[in-house]
PDB file of C-alpha atoms in Angstrom:
ATOM      1  CA  MET A 168      -4.111  -5.418   9.007  1.00 57.00           C
ATOM      2  CA  LYS A 169      -7.349  -5.871   7.079  1.00 63.00           C
ATOM      3  CA  LYS A 170      -7.735  -9.268   5.442  1.00 70.00           C
ATOM      4  CA  ALA A 171      -8.564  -7.666   2.101  1.00 72.00           C
ATOM      5  CA  ASP A 172      -5.368  -5.586   2.124  1.00 74.00           C
ATOM      6  CA  LEU A 173      -3.316  -8.652   3.034  1.00 80.00           C
ATOM      7  CA  PHE A 174      -4.850 -10.741   0.260  1.00 84.00           C
ATOM      8  CA  PHE A 175      -4.496  -8.140  -2.481  1.00 84.00           C
ATOM      9  CA  ASN A 176      -0.999  -7.078  -1.383  1.00 86.00           C
ATOM     10  CA  VAL A 177       0.112 -10.706  -1.703  1.00 88.00           C
ATOM     11  CA  LEU A 178      -1.740 -10.969  -5.030  1.00 91.00           C
ATOM     12  CA  ARG A 179       0.305  -8.080  -6.454  1.00 93.00           C
ATOM     13  CA  LEU A 180       3.500 -10.163  -6.369  1.00 93.00           C
ATOM     14  CA  PRO A 181       2.458 -12.897  -8.850  1.00 95.00           C
ATOM     15  CA  ILE A 182       0.588 -10.319 -10.964  1.00 96.00           C
ATOM     16  CA  ASP A 183       3.762  -8.214 -11.226  1.00 96.00           C
ATOM     17  CA  PHE A 184       5.744 -11.302 -12.214  1.00 96.00           C
ATOM     18  CA  ILE A 185       3.242 -12.212 -14.941  1.00 96.00           C
ATOM     19  CA  MET A 186       3.229  -8.631 -16.222  1.00 97.00           C
ATOM     20  CA  LEU A 187       7.037  -8.588 -16.370  1.00 96.00           C
ATOM     21  CA  LEU A 188       7.068 -11.816 -18.397  1.00 95.00           C
ATOM     22  CA  ALA A 189       4.428 -10.379 -20.716  1.00 95.00           C
ATOM     23  CA  ALA A 190       6.451  -7.177 -21.103  1.00 95.00           C
ATOM     24  CA  GLY A 191       9.593  -9.103 -22.055  1.00 92.00           C
ATOM     25  CA  LEU A 192       7.828 -11.345 -24.565  1.00 92.00           C
ATOM     26  CA  THR A 193       5.956  -8.392 -26.070  1.00 93.00           C
ATOM     27  CA  THR A 194       9.249  -6.590 -26.609  1.00 90.00           C
ATOM     28  CA  TYR A 195      10.794  -9.599 -28.330  1.00 86.00           C
ATOM     29  CA  LEU A 196       7.808 -10.247 -30.602  1.00 86.00           C
ATOM     30  CA  LEU A 197       7.511  -6.565 -31.461  1.00 86.00           C
ATOM     31  CA  ARG A 198      11.163  -6.461 -32.503  1.00 79.00           C
ATOM     32  CA  THR A 199      11.230  -9.766 -34.422  1.00 81.00           C
ATOM     33  CA  LYS A 200       7.773  -9.747 -36.040  1.00 77.00           C
ATOM     34  CA  ILE A 201       6.812  -6.117 -36.606  1.00 69.00           C
ATOM     35  CA  LEU A 202       9.905  -3.931 -36.561  1.00 63.00           C
ATOM     36  CA  ALA A 203      11.889  -6.567 -38.468  1.00 61.00           C
ATOM     37  CA  THR A 204      10.194  -5.415 -41.672  1.00 66.00           C
ATOM     38  CA  PHE A 205      11.894  -2.025 -41.255  1.00 65.00           C
ATOM     39  CA  ARG A 206      15.163  -3.124 -39.676  1.00 66.00           C
ATOM     40  CA  PRO A 207      16.618  -6.653 -39.986  1.00 61.00           C
ATOM     41  CA  VAL A 208      16.989  -8.789 -36.868  1.00 62.00           C
ATOM     42  CA  LEU A 209      20.635  -9.527 -36.072  1.00 60.00           C
ATOM     43  CA  PHE A 210      20.282 -11.620 -32.924  1.00 60.00           C
ATOM     44  CA  GLU A 211      17.896 -14.412 -33.941  1.00 57.00           C
ATOM     45  CA  PHE A 212      20.666 -17.066 -33.991  1.00 52.00           C
ATOM     46  CA  ASN A 213      22.524 -16.211 -30.761  1.00 64.00           C
ATOM     47  CA  LEU A 214      19.391 -15.161 -28.901  1.00 69.00           C
ATOM     48  CA  PRO A 215      16.406 -17.353 -29.904  1.00 78.00           C
ATOM     49  CA  LEU A 216      13.079 -17.047 -28.135  1.00 80.00           C
ATOM     50  CA  VAL A 217      13.737 -19.923 -25.720  1.00 85.00           C
ATOM     51  CA  LYS A 218      17.046 -18.479 -24.518  1.00 83.00           C
ATOM     52  CA  TYR A 219      15.523 -15.022 -24.358  1.00 83.00           C
ATOM     53  CA  THR A 220      12.678 -16.362 -22.176  1.00 89.00           C
ATOM     54  CA  TYR A 221      15.219 -17.681 -19.654  1.00 89.00           C
ATOM     55  CA  LEU A 222      16.838 -14.247 -19.547  1.00 88.00           C
ATOM     56  CA  VAL A 223      13.438 -12.618 -19.019  1.00 92.00           C
ATOM     57  CA  LEU A 224      12.790 -14.916 -16.047  1.00 94.00           C
ATOM     58  CA  ILE A 225      16.073 -13.890 -14.415  1.00 93.00           C
ATOM     59  CA  VAL A 226      15.581 -10.191 -15.153  1.00 93.00           C
ATOM     60  CA  SER A 227      12.020 -10.381 -13.804  1.00 95.00           C
ATOM     61  CA  PHE A 228      13.344 -11.490 -10.418  1.00 95.00           C
ATOM     62  CA  ILE A 229      15.740  -8.522 -10.459  1.00 95.00           C
ATOM     63  CA  PHE A 230      12.789  -6.224 -11.097  1.00 96.00           C
ATOM     64  CA  LEU A 231      10.813  -7.836  -8.261  1.00 96.00           C
ATOM     65  CA  LEU A 232      13.723  -7.289  -5.872  1.00 95.00           C
ATOM     66  CA  ALA A 233      13.838  -3.627  -6.911  1.00 95.00           C
ATOM     67  CA  TYR A 234      10.077  -3.341  -6.374  1.00 95.00           C
ATOM     68  CA  ALA A 235      10.389  -4.877  -2.917  1.00 93.00           C
ATOM     69  CA  ALA A 236      13.241  -2.531  -1.999  1.00 92.00           C
ATOM     70  CA  SER A 237      11.149   0.485  -3.040  1.00 91.00           C
ATOM     71  CA  GLY A 238       8.257  -0.554  -0.800  1.00 89.00           C
ATOM     72  CA  LEU A 239       5.803  -1.683  -3.473  1.00 91.00           C
ATOM     73  CA  TYR A 240       4.948  -4.759  -1.392  1.00 89.00           C
ATOM     74  CA  SER A 241       4.634  -2.928   1.904  1.00 83.00           C
ATOM     75  CA  MET A 242       1.825  -4.201   4.104  1.00 74.00           C
ATOM     76  CA  LYS A 243       1.554  -0.994   6.120  1.00 67.00           C
ATOM     77  CA  THR A 244      -0.350   1.399   3.908  1.00 62.00           C
ATOM     78  CA  ARG A 245      -2.306   1.591   0.693  1.00 69.00           C
ATOM     79  CA  MET A 246      -0.445   3.815  -1.714  1.00 80.00           C
ATOM     80  CA  LYS A 247      -2.108   6.329  -3.964  1.00 84.00           C
ATOM     81  CA  ARG A 248      -2.032   5.583  -7.672  1.00 88.00           C
ATOM     82  CA  PHE A 249       0.435   8.340  -8.564  1.00 90.00           C
ATOM     83  CA  GLU A 250       2.796   7.400  -5.731  1.00 90.00           C
ATOM     84  CA  GLU A 251       2.653   3.768  -6.824  1.00 92.00           C
ATOM     85  CA  PHE A 252       3.411   4.703 -10.443  1.00 94.00           C
ATOM     86  CA  ILE A 253       6.429   6.784  -9.392  1.00 94.00           C
ATOM     87  CA  LYS A 254       7.772   3.868  -7.364  1.00 94.00           C
ATOM     88  CA  ILE A 255       7.298   1.535 -10.341  1.00 95.00           C
ATOM     89  CA  LEU A 256       9.098   4.011 -12.612  1.00 95.00           C
ATOM     90  CA  VAL A 257      12.050   4.535 -10.274  1.00 95.00           C
ATOM     91  CA  SER A 258      12.505   0.891  -9.282  1.00 95.00           C
ATOM     92  CA  SER A 259      12.146  -0.320 -12.900  1.00 95.00           C
ATOM     93  CA  SER A 260      14.793   2.194 -13.956  1.00 95.00           C
ATOM     94  CA  ALA A 261      17.099   0.991 -11.187  1.00 95.00           C
ATOM     95  CA  ALA A 262      16.586  -2.646 -12.220  1.00 94.00           C
ATOM     96  CA  ILE A 263      17.249  -2.032 -15.912  1.00 93.00           C
ATOM     97  CA  LEU A 264      20.316   0.027 -14.986  1.00 93.00           C
ATOM     98  CA  ALA A 265      21.646  -2.975 -13.060  1.00 91.00           C
ATOM     99  CA  VAL A 266      21.098  -5.126 -16.167  1.00 89.00           C
ATOM    100  CA  ILE A 267      22.923  -2.599 -18.374  1.00 87.00           C
ATOM    101  CA  ILE A 268      25.854  -2.454 -15.955  1.00 88.00           C
ATOM    102  CA  TYR A 269      26.059  -6.261 -15.962  1.00 84.00           C
ATOM    103  CA  ILE A 270      26.099  -6.348 -19.776  1.00 80.00           C
ATOM    104  CA  PHE A 271      28.828  -3.721 -19.820  1.00 81.00           C
ATOM    105  CA  LEU A 272      31.031  -5.388 -17.192  1.00 82.00           C
ATOM    106  CA  SER A 273      30.620  -8.906 -18.605  1.00 75.00           C
ATOM    107  CA  GLN A 274      31.619  -7.593 -22.080  1.00 66.00           C
ATOM    108  CA  GLU A 275      29.008  -9.783 -23.725  1.00 65.00           C
ATOM    109  CA  LEU A 276      27.854  -9.064 -27.258  1.00 56.00           C
ATOM    110  CA  PHE A 277      24.301  -7.769 -27.176  1.00 60.00           C
ATOM    111  CA  ASN A 278      22.998  -6.709 -30.562  1.00 62.00           C
ATOM    112  CA  SER A 279      19.657  -5.137 -29.631  1.00 69.00           C
ATOM    113  CA  ARG A 280      19.325  -2.013 -27.546  1.00 78.00           C
ATOM    114  CA  PHE A 281      15.598  -2.127 -28.287  1.00 80.00           C
ATOM    115  CA  LEU A 282      15.184  -5.268 -26.164  1.00 85.00           C
ATOM    116  CA  VAL A 283      16.651  -3.425 -23.187  1.00 86.00           C
ATOM    117  CA  LEU A 284      14.856  -0.100 -23.578  1.00 89.00           C
ATOM    118  CA  GLY A 285      11.644  -1.685 -24.858  1.00 89.00           C
ATOM    119  CA  GLY A 286      11.612  -4.152 -21.976  1.00 91.00           C
ATOM    120  CA  TRP A 287      12.035  -1.262 -19.522  1.00 94.00           C
ATOM    121  CA  PHE A 288       9.183   0.707 -21.129  1.00 95.00           C
ATOM    122  CA  PHE A 289       6.754  -2.206 -21.351  1.00 95.00           C
ATOM    123  CA  ALA A 290       7.619  -3.345 -17.819  1.00 95.00           C
ATOM    124  CA  ILE A 291       6.504   0.030 -16.456  1.00 96.00           C
ATOM    125  CA  LEU A 292       3.412   0.005 -18.671  1.00 96.00           C
ATOM    126  CA  PHE A 293       2.336  -3.588 -17.985  1.00 97.00           C
ATOM    127  CA  VAL A 294       3.060  -3.581 -14.233  1.00 96.00           C
ATOM    128  CA  SER A 295       1.166  -0.303 -13.804  1.00 96.00           C
ATOM    129  CA  PHE A 296      -1.763  -1.767 -15.742  1.00 97.00           C
ATOM    130  CA  GLY A 297      -1.703  -4.972 -13.688  1.00 96.00           C
ATOM    131  CA  ARG A 298      -1.813  -3.001 -10.457  1.00 95.00           C
ATOM    132  CA  LEU A 299      -4.718  -0.921 -11.735  1.00 95.00           C
ATOM    133  CA  VAL A 300      -6.591  -4.164 -12.392  1.00 95.00           C
ATOM    134  CA  VAL A 301      -5.822  -5.357  -8.846  1.00 92.00           C
ATOM    135  CA  ARG A 302      -7.080  -2.050  -7.437  1.00 90.00           C
ATOM    136  CA  TRP A 303     -10.231  -2.343  -9.510  1.00 91.00           C
ATOM    137  CA  LEU A 304     -10.861  -5.888  -8.284  1.00 90.00           C
ATOM    138  CA  GLN A 305     -10.156  -4.850  -4.705  1.00 86.00           C
ATOM    139  CA  ASN A 306     -12.631  -1.978  -4.883  1.00 85.00           C
ATOM    140  CA  ILE A 307     -15.307  -4.262  -6.322  1.00 88.00           C
ATOM    141  CA  PHE A 308     -14.853  -7.107  -3.826  1.00 85.00           C
ATOM    142  CA  VAL A 309     -14.481  -4.835  -0.801  1.00 82.00           C
ATOM    143  CA  ALA A 310     -17.073  -2.163  -1.625  1.00 79.00           C
ATOM    144  CA  LYS A 311     -19.783  -4.387  -3.112  1.00 80.00           C
ATOM    145  CA  TYR A 312     -19.227  -7.793  -1.534  1.00 79.00           C
ATOM    146  CA  ASP A 313     -17.648  -6.810   1.834  1.00 78.00           C
ATOM    147  CA  PHE A 314     -14.658  -9.063   1.173  1.00 81.00           C
ATOM    148  CA  GLY A 315     -12.190  -8.967   4.079  1.00 76.00           C
ATOM    149  CA  ILE A 316     -13.751  -5.907   5.711  1.00 82.00           C
ATOM    150  CA  HIS A 317     -13.106  -4.795   9.275  1.00 81.00           C
ATOM    151  CA  ARG A 318     -16.119  -3.903  11.390  1.00 87.00           C
ATOM    152  CA  VAL A 319     -15.118  -1.164  13.825  1.00 88.00           C
ATOM    153  CA  MET A 320     -16.480   0.385  16.978  1.00 90.00           C
ATOM    154  CA  ILE A 321     -15.922   4.138  17.218  1.00 90.00           C
ATOM    155  CA  VAL A 322     -15.631   5.587  20.737  1.00 88.00           C
ATOM    156  CA  GLY A 323     -15.925   9.365  20.899  1.00 86.00           C
ATOM    157  CA  ASP A 324     -18.126  12.321  20.059  1.00 84.00           C
ATOM    158  CA  ASP A 325     -16.309  15.306  18.597  1.00 81.00           C
ATOM    159  CA  GLU A 326     -15.401  16.750  15.206  1.00 82.00           C
ATOM    160  CA  ILE A 327     -12.621  14.212  14.611  1.00 82.00           C
ATOM    161  CA  THR A 328     -15.023  11.364  15.432  1.00 86.00           C
ATOM    162  CA  ARG A 329     -17.618  12.603  12.977  1.00 87.00           C
ATOM    163  CA  LYS A 330     -14.948  13.106  10.339  1.00 87.00           C
ATOM    164  CA  ILE A 331     -13.738   9.499  10.699  1.00 86.00           C
ATOM    165  CA  ILE A 332     -17.277   8.094  10.611  1.00 89.00           C
ATOM    166  CA  ASP A 333     -18.189  10.143   7.528  1.00 89.00           C
ATOM    167  CA  ASP A 334     -14.991   9.103   5.781  1.00 87.00           C
ATOM    168  CA  ILE A 335     -15.642   5.403   6.456  1.00 86.00           C
ATOM    169  CA  ARG A 336     -19.241   5.621   5.266  1.00 87.00           C
ATOM    170  CA  ASN A 337     -18.365   7.648   2.162  1.00 88.00           C
ATOM    171  CA  ASN A 338     -15.492   5.337   1.152  1.00 84.00           C
ATOM    172  CA  PRO A 339     -16.687   1.722   1.328  1.00 82.00           C
ATOM    173  CA  GLN A 340     -13.595   0.630  -0.626  1.00 78.00           C
ATOM    174  CA  SER A 341     -11.468   1.488   2.424  1.00 79.00           C
ATOM    175  CA  GLY A 342     -12.441  -1.858   3.939  1.00 80.00           C
ATOM    176  CA  TYR A 343     -13.951  -0.442   7.137  1.00 85.00           C
ATOM    177  CA  ARG A 344     -17.556  -0.599   8.294  1.00 87.00           C
ATOM    178  CA  VAL A 345     -18.919   1.213  11.363  1.00 88.00           C
ATOM    179  CA  ALA A 346     -20.639  -1.477  13.435  1.00 87.00           C
ATOM    180  CA  LYS A 347     -21.071   0.554  16.632  1.00 87.00           C
ATOM    181  CA  HIS A 348     -20.649   4.148  17.729  1.00 88.00           C
ATOM    182  CA  LEU A 349     -20.496   4.939  21.449  1.00 87.00           C
ATOM    183  CA  GLN A 350     -20.044   8.540  22.533  1.00 83.00           C
ATOM    184  CA  ASN A 351     -18.545   8.422  26.028  1.00 78.00           C
ATOM    185  CA  PRO A 352     -19.091   4.931  27.418  1.00 80.00           C
ATOM    186  CA  GLU A 353     -17.724   3.094  30.382  1.00 81.00           C
ATOM    187  CA  VAL A 354     -15.441   0.183  29.582  1.00 80.00           C
ATOM    188  CA  SER A 355     -18.152  -2.220  30.745  1.00 83.00           C
ATOM    189  CA  GLU A 356     -20.526  -0.726  28.151  1.00 82.00           C
ATOM    190  CA  ILE A 357     -17.944  -1.322  25.415  1.00 81.00           C
ATOM    191  CA  GLN A 358     -17.454  -4.899  26.603  1.00 81.00           C
ATOM    192  CA  LEU A 359     -21.206  -5.445  26.660  1.00 83.00           C
ATOM    193  CA  ALA A 360     -21.628  -4.015  23.150  1.00 79.00           C
ATOM    194  CA  ILE A 361     -18.895  -6.282  21.813  1.00 77.00           C
ATOM    195  CA  GLY A 362     -20.281  -9.313  23.589  1.00 67.00           C
ATOM    196  CA  ASN A 363     -18.224  -9.988  26.684  1.00 58.00           C
ATOM    197  CA  PRO A 364     -20.107 -12.587  28.790  1.00 45.00           C
ATOM    198  CA  ARG A 365     -18.690 -11.278  32.081  1.00 48.00           C
ATOM    199  CA  ALA A 366     -19.815  -7.722  31.313  1.00 44.00           C
ATOM    200  CA  GLN A 367     -23.206  -9.062  30.277  1.00 42.00           C
ATOM    201  CA  ARG A 368     -23.694 -10.862  33.592  1.00 41.00           C
ATOM    202  CA  ALA A 369     -22.482  -7.822  35.547  1.00 44.00           C
ATOM    203  CA  GLU A 370     -24.922  -5.517  33.805  1.00 44.00           C
ATOM    204  CA  GLN A 371     -27.711  -8.139  33.846  1.00 40.00           C
ATOM    205  CA  SER A 372     -29.158  -6.663  30.689  1.00 40.00           C
ATOM    206  CA  SER A 373     -30.402  -8.194  27.496  1.00 38.00           C
ATOM    207  CA  TYR A 374     -27.842  -8.905  24.830  1.00 38.00           C
ATOM    208  CA  ASP A 375     -28.780  -8.746  21.173  1.00 43.00           C
ATOM    209  CA  GLY A 376     -25.789 -10.648  19.787  1.00 43.00           C
ATOM    210  CA  ASN A 377     -22.175  -9.871  18.966  1.00 47.00           C
ATOM    211  CA  PRO A 378     -22.065  -7.399  16.044  1.00 55.00           C
ATOM    212  CA  GLY A 379     -18.816  -8.989  14.877  1.00 74.00           C
ATOM    213  CA  ILE A 380     -16.458  -6.139  15.777  1.00 83.00           C
ATOM    214  CA  ASP A 381     -12.831  -6.497  14.672  1.00 84.00           C
ATOM    215  CA  GLU A 382     -11.408  -3.145  15.797  1.00 86.00           C
ATOM    216  CA  VAL A 383     -11.978  -0.519  18.454  1.00 88.00           C
ATOM    217  CA  ILE A 384     -11.032   3.034  17.465  1.00 88.00           C
ATOM    218  CA  LEU A 385     -10.835   5.502  20.351  1.00 87.00           C
ATOM    219  CA  THR A 386     -11.295   9.071  19.094  1.00 84.00           C
ATOM    220  CA  ASN A 387     -12.228  10.658  22.437  1.00 80.00           C
ATOM    221  CA  PRO A 388      -9.166  12.773  23.391  1.00 76.00           C
ATOM    222  CA  ASN A 389     -10.329  13.139  27.004  1.00 79.00           C
ATOM    223  CA  TYR A 390     -10.926   9.465  27.742  1.00 81.00           C
ATOM    224  CA  PRO A 391      -9.372   8.712  31.186  1.00 82.00           C
ATOM    225  CA  ALA A 392      -5.991   7.013  31.044  1.00 80.00           C
ATOM    226  CA  SER A 393      -7.064   4.304  33.493  1.00 82.00           C
ATOM    227  CA  LYS A 394      -9.988   3.390  31.245  1.00 83.00           C
ATOM    228  CA  VAL A 395      -7.722   3.356  28.192  1.00 84.00           C
ATOM    229  CA  VAL A 396      -5.442   0.808  29.869  1.00 86.00           C
ATOM    230  CA  GLU A 397      -8.442  -1.333  30.790  1.00 86.00           C
ATOM    231  CA  LEU A 398      -9.803  -1.069  27.244  1.00 86.00           C
ATOM    232  CA  VAL A 399      -6.435  -2.033  25.720  1.00 86.00           C
ATOM    233  CA  ASP A 400      -6.227  -5.080  27.994  1.00 87.00           C
ATOM    234  CA  PHE A 401      -9.747  -6.085  27.000  1.00 87.00           C
ATOM    235  CA  CYS A 402      -8.910  -5.787  23.288  1.00 86.00           C
ATOM    236  CA  ASN A 403      -5.746  -7.849  23.728  1.00 86.00           C
ATOM    237  CA  GLU A 404      -7.624 -10.576  25.585  1.00 86.00           C
ATOM    238  CA  ASN A 405     -10.284 -10.759  22.875  1.00 83.00           C
ATOM    239  CA  HIS A 406      -7.920 -10.463  19.893  1.00 83.00           C
ATOM    240  CA  LEU A 407      -9.324  -7.097  18.827  1.00 84.00           C
ATOM    241  CA  VAL A 408      -7.286  -4.414  17.077  1.00 84.00           C
ATOM    242  CA  PHE A 409      -7.076  -1.254  19.165  1.00 85.00           C
ATOM    243  CA  LYS A 410      -6.386   2.120  17.562  1.00 85.00           C
ATOM    244  CA  PHE A 411      -6.616   5.619  18.969  1.00 82.00           C
ATOM    245  CA  VAL A 412      -6.327   9.230  17.914  1.00 79.00           C
ATOM    246  CA  PRO A 413      -3.740  11.058  20.079  1.00 73.00           C
ATOM    247  CA  ASN A 414      -4.888  14.127  21.997  1.00 65.00           C
ATOM    248  CA  ILE A 415      -2.425  16.297  20.136  1.00 56.00           C
ATOM    249  CA  TYR A 416      -4.197  15.420  16.882  1.00 53.00           C
ATOM    250  CA  GLN A 417      -6.812  18.067  17.599  1.00 51.00           C
ATOM    251  CA  THR A 418      -4.220  20.828  17.648  1.00 51.00           C
ATOM    252  CA  LEU A 419      -2.585  19.980  14.351  1.00 51.00           C
ATOM    253  CA  THR A 420      -4.030  17.548  11.814  1.00 52.00           C
ATOM    254  CA  THR A 421      -1.764  18.109   8.797  1.00 56.00           C
ATOM    255  CA  ASN A 422       1.863  18.889   9.634  1.00 61.00           C
ATOM    256  CA  PHE A 423       2.981  15.906  11.673  1.00 63.00           C
ATOM    257  CA  ASP A 424       5.297  12.951  11.333  1.00 66.00           C
ATOM    258  CA  ILE A 425       5.631   9.649  13.179  1.00 68.00           C
ATOM    259  CA  ASP A 426       8.964   8.306  14.395  1.00 64.00           C
ATOM    260  CA  SER A 427      10.172   5.898  17.057  1.00 62.00           C
ATOM    261  CA  ILE A 428      13.069   5.616  19.508  1.00 61.00           C
ATOM    262  CA  ASN A 429      13.797   2.140  20.869  1.00 56.00           C
ATOM    263  CA  GLY A 430      10.286   1.063  19.953  1.00 63.00           C
ATOM    264  CA  LEU A 431       8.592   4.055  21.603  1.00 62.00           C
ATOM    265  CA  PRO A 432       6.267   5.928  19.197  1.00 63.00           C
ATOM    266  CA  LEU A 433       6.908   9.655  18.787  1.00 64.00           C
ATOM    267  CA  ILE A 434       4.688  12.178  17.026  1.00 63.00           C
ATOM    268  CA  GLU A 435       6.515  15.239  15.712  1.00 62.00           C
ATOM    269  CA  LEU A 436       4.573  18.448  15.175  1.00 57.00           C
ATOM    270  CA  LYS A 437       5.998  20.428  12.267  1.00 61.00           C
ATOM    271  CA  ARG A 438       5.882  24.188  12.009  1.00 57.00           C
ATOM    272  CA  THR A 439       5.559  23.827   8.240  1.00 60.00           C
ATOM    273  CA  ALA A 440       4.825  21.115   5.716  1.00 59.00           C
ATOM    274  CA  LEU A 441       8.222  21.752   4.132  1.00 60.00           C
ATOM    275  CA  ASP A 442      10.696  19.083   5.128  1.00 59.00           C
ATOM    276  CA  GLY A 443      13.434  16.953   3.608  1.00 59.00           C
ATOM    277  CA  TRP A 444      13.778  17.604  -0.114  1.00 61.00           C
ATOM    278  CA  GLY A 445      11.089  20.278   0.118  1.00 65.00           C
ATOM    279  CA  LYS A 446      13.335  22.282   2.440  1.00 64.00           C
ATOM    280  CA  VAL A 447      16.332  21.737   0.124  1.00 67.00           C
ATOM    281  CA  ALA A 448      14.313  22.880  -2.899  1.00 76.00           C
ATOM    282  CA  LYS A 449      13.098  26.002  -1.075  1.00 78.00           C
ATOM    283  CA  ARG A 450      16.664  26.876  -0.039  1.00 79.00           C
ATOM    284  CA  ALA A 451      17.896  26.414  -3.618  1.00 83.00           C
ATOM    285  CA  ILE A 452      15.112  28.658  -4.925  1.00 88.00           C
ATOM    286  CA  ASP A 453      16.004  31.280  -2.302  1.00 87.00           C
ATOM    287  CA  ILE A 454      19.675  31.260  -3.398  1.00 89.00           C
ATOM    288  CA  VAL A 455      18.825  31.468  -7.101  1.00 91.00           C
ATOM    289  CA  GLY A 456      16.348  34.261  -6.433  1.00 91.00           C
ATOM    290  CA  ALA A 457      18.905  36.173  -4.400  1.00 91.00           C
ATOM    291  CA  LEU A 458      21.499  35.856  -7.173  1.00 91.00           C
TER     292      LEU A 458
END
């Protein structure tokens, strides 16, 4: 995983917590200082600010657990903004529903529905804003200052290779930088380019310095299997990340899914992009249309 992604994914946790505290306090102050002029406050004696702050701390941890369960702290992928907002909306709703159920089952007197609904609304608003700020900071530090970037070597020379190189160069905020591009090299050439002393002595050629490569991405679908094994071993020995594009990727680049059985990776080729709820929705539309 890229260092920048790791850092900013970890940073999202305390930022979310701060935003949740701010959302709770904003709700309380809005109700007691602004809306109180229109509707009297009935809970100021049994729920003062200090006691309310303790409740906000507890509820904030419930929200964080809901966020974690929904995958908002996943280290695997960078979510798109809309997907992230939907997860915040759903998990915040689940968390506030748990709070409402607790209030109902405990039969405690709670005189302000605004604190509950307002806290839910501002939590979604503030957390979404906080994550936008983190994204903005990440784009600035990664794109402009190369913070936590991964320098990659691309091995291959086809349409997929060119597409990956163009995407990396056109999106500096992705955190990747193309340090080397070799079309169809021998493993010894890759070792020499990365800076393997043994390969350097074997080739007896000049060496211009290690370009600081962190990852090797194999995009050549016809690279011999024996060379792939040798390349993987070399990457493991030198603590390099090894990634590859499967051969089947050239036949279908959109409708696929990744699964595993007992730790073995499986790539499923789909006849259509419709799957899961999409298939259910299509079937429901078909039935309604037929009726």
